[in-house]
Amino acid sequence: MFIPCMIGYGQLLIIVFVVILLFGGAKIPELMRGMGRGVREFKDAMNTDYSSENKQPNPAEGPEDKPADK
């Protein structure tokens, strides 16, 4: 039975070899660093609560005026 989703060691080595040929050995650390930054930004964005930033202050609720204590 042929399952196209399964990647073996041989196919993985061929993919790595093609990537090295296309980008060169010096570019790979830079590519991985950029990918790591992208993943980190994605995770930070998923964990950030933006709902409080989008709320507009209601002018009717303004600051409460309390009498000063003497």
PDB file of C-alpha atoms in Angstrom:
ATOM      1  CA  MET A   1       0.000   0.000   0.000  1.00  0.00           C
ATOM      2  CA  PHE A   2       1.402   3.398  -0.989  1.00  0.00           C
ATOM      3  CA  ILE A   3       0.897   6.297   1.424  1.00  0.00           C
ATOM      4  CA  PRO A   4       2.136   9.599  -0.088  1.00  0.00           C
ATOM      5  CA  CYS A   5       2.167  11.405   3.277  1.00  0.00           C
ATOM      6  CA  MET A   6       4.930   9.286   4.745  1.00  0.00           C
ATOM      7  CA  ILE A   7       8.429  10.728   4.249  1.00  0.00           C
ATOM      8  CA  GLY A   8      11.304   8.345   4.826  1.00  0.00           C
ATOM      9  CA  TYR A   9      14.940   9.036   5.586  1.00  0.00           C
ATOM     10  CA  GLY A  10      15.940   8.763   1.935  1.00  0.00           C
ATOM     11  CA  GLN A  11      13.416  11.372   0.816  1.00  0.00           C
ATOM     12  CA  LEU A  12      14.396  13.638   3.700  1.00  0.00           C
ATOM     13  CA  LEU A  13      18.063  13.454   2.704  1.00  0.00           C
ATOM     14  CA  ILE A  14      17.181  14.309  -0.898  1.00  0.00           C
ATOM     15  CA  ILE A  15      15.162  17.335   0.254  1.00  0.00           C
ATOM     16  CA  VAL A  16      18.019  18.557   2.464  1.00  0.00           C
ATOM     17  CA  PHE A  17      20.498  18.068  -0.393  1.00  0.00           C
ATOM     18  CA  VAL A  18      18.313  20.072  -2.807  1.00  0.00           C
ATOM     19  CA  VAL A  19      17.903  22.884  -0.256  1.00  0.00           C
ATOM     20  CA  ILE A  20      21.678  23.067   0.224  1.00  0.00           C
ATOM     21  CA  LEU A  21      22.181  23.167  -3.549  1.00  0.00           C
ATOM     22  CA  LEU A  22      19.595  25.899  -4.041  1.00  0.00           C
ATOM     23  CA  PHE A  23      20.503  28.208  -1.167  1.00  0.00           C
ATOM     24  CA  GLY A  24      24.109  27.333  -0.385  1.00  0.00           C
ATOM     25  CA  GLY A  25      25.563  26.451   2.985  1.00  0.00           C
ATOM     26  CA  ALA A  26      25.990  30.061   4.122  1.00  0.00           C
ATOM     27  CA  LYS A  27      22.346  31.036   3.594  1.00  0.00           C
ATOM     28  CA  ILE A  28      20.764  28.166   5.532  1.00  0.00           C
ATOM     29  CA  PRO A  29      21.456  29.549   9.068  1.00  0.00           C
ATOM     30  CA  GLU A  30      19.995  32.900   7.982  1.00  0.00           C
ATOM     31  CA  LEU A  31      16.893  31.178   6.584  1.00  0.00           C
ATOM     32  CA  MET A  32      16.406  29.152   9.760  1.00  0.00           C
ATOM     33  CA  ARG A  33      16.861  32.265  11.922  1.00  0.00           C
ATOM     34  CA  GLY A  34      14.196  34.074   9.902  1.00  0.00           C
ATOM     35  CA  MET A  35      11.853  31.106  10.183  1.00  0.00           C
ATOM     36  CA  GLY A  36      12.402  30.991  13.951  1.00  0.00           C
ATOM     37  CA  ARG A  37      11.562  34.696  14.261  1.00  0.00           C
ATOM     38  CA  GLY A  38       8.403  34.159  12.250  1.00  0.00           C
ATOM     39  CA  VAL A  39       7.293  31.265  14.445  1.00  0.00           C
ATOM     40  CA  ARG A  40       8.063  33.284  17.598  1.00  0.00           C
ATOM     41  CA  GLU A  41       6.051  36.278  16.327  1.00  0.00           C
ATOM     42  CA  PHE A  42       3.168  33.976  15.425  1.00  0.00           C
ATOM     43  CA  LYS A  43       3.144  32.439  18.908  1.00  0.00           C
ATOM     44  CA  ASP A  44       3.338  35.881  20.545  1.00  0.00           C
ATOM     45  CA  ALA A  45       0.427  37.082  18.420  1.00  0.00           C
ATOM     46  CA  MET A  46      -1.638  34.055  19.411  1.00  0.00           C
ATOM     47  CA  ASN A  47      -0.972  34.677  23.117  1.00  0.00           C
ATOM     48  CA  THR A  48      -1.601  38.448  23.008  1.00  0.00           C
ATOM     49  CA  ASP A  49      -5.013  39.782  23.991  1.00  0.00           C
ATOM     50  CA  TYR A  50      -5.913  42.535  21.539  1.00  0.00           C
ATOM     51  CA  SER A  51      -9.491  42.937  22.774  1.00  0.00           C
ATOM     52  CA  SER A  52      -8.516  45.616  25.335  1.00  0.00           C
ATOM     53  CA  GLU A  53      -6.684  47.671  22.675  1.00  0.00           C
ATOM     54  CA  ASN A  54      -9.719  47.844  20.412  1.00  0.00           C
ATOM     55  CA  LYS A  55     -12.111  49.119  23.091  1.00  0.00           C
ATOM     56  CA  GLN A  56     -13.009  52.781  22.789  1.00  0.00           C
ATOM     57  CA  PRO A  57     -13.463  54.706  26.027  1.00  0.00           C
ATOM     58  CA  ASN A  58     -17.070  55.617  26.671  1.00  0.00           C
ATOM     59  CA  PRO A  59     -17.280  59.421  27.218  1.00  0.00           C
ATOM     60  CA  ALA A  60     -20.446  58.987  29.310  1.00  0.00           C
ATOM     61  CA  GLU A  61     -18.481  56.945  31.846  1.00  0.00           C
ATOM     62  CA  GLY A  62     -15.857  59.689  32.384  1.00  0.00           C
ATOM     63  CA  PRO A  63     -13.823  59.866  35.601  1.00  0.00           C
ATOM     64  CA  GLU A  64     -15.855  60.010  38.760  1.00  0.00           C
ATOM     65  CA  ASP A  65     -15.707  63.332  40.589  1.00  0.00           C
ATOM     66  CA  LYS A  66     -15.283  62.607  44.258  1.00  0.00           C
ATOM     67  CA  PRO A  67     -15.376  65.392  46.833  1.00  0.00           C
ATOM     68  CA  ALA A  68     -12.034  66.033  48.463  1.00  0.00           C
ATOM     69  CA  ASP A  69     -11.708  64.919  52.089  1.00  0.00           C
ATOM     70  CA  LYS A  70     -11.008  67.685  54.575  1.00  0.00           C
TER      71      LYS A  70
END
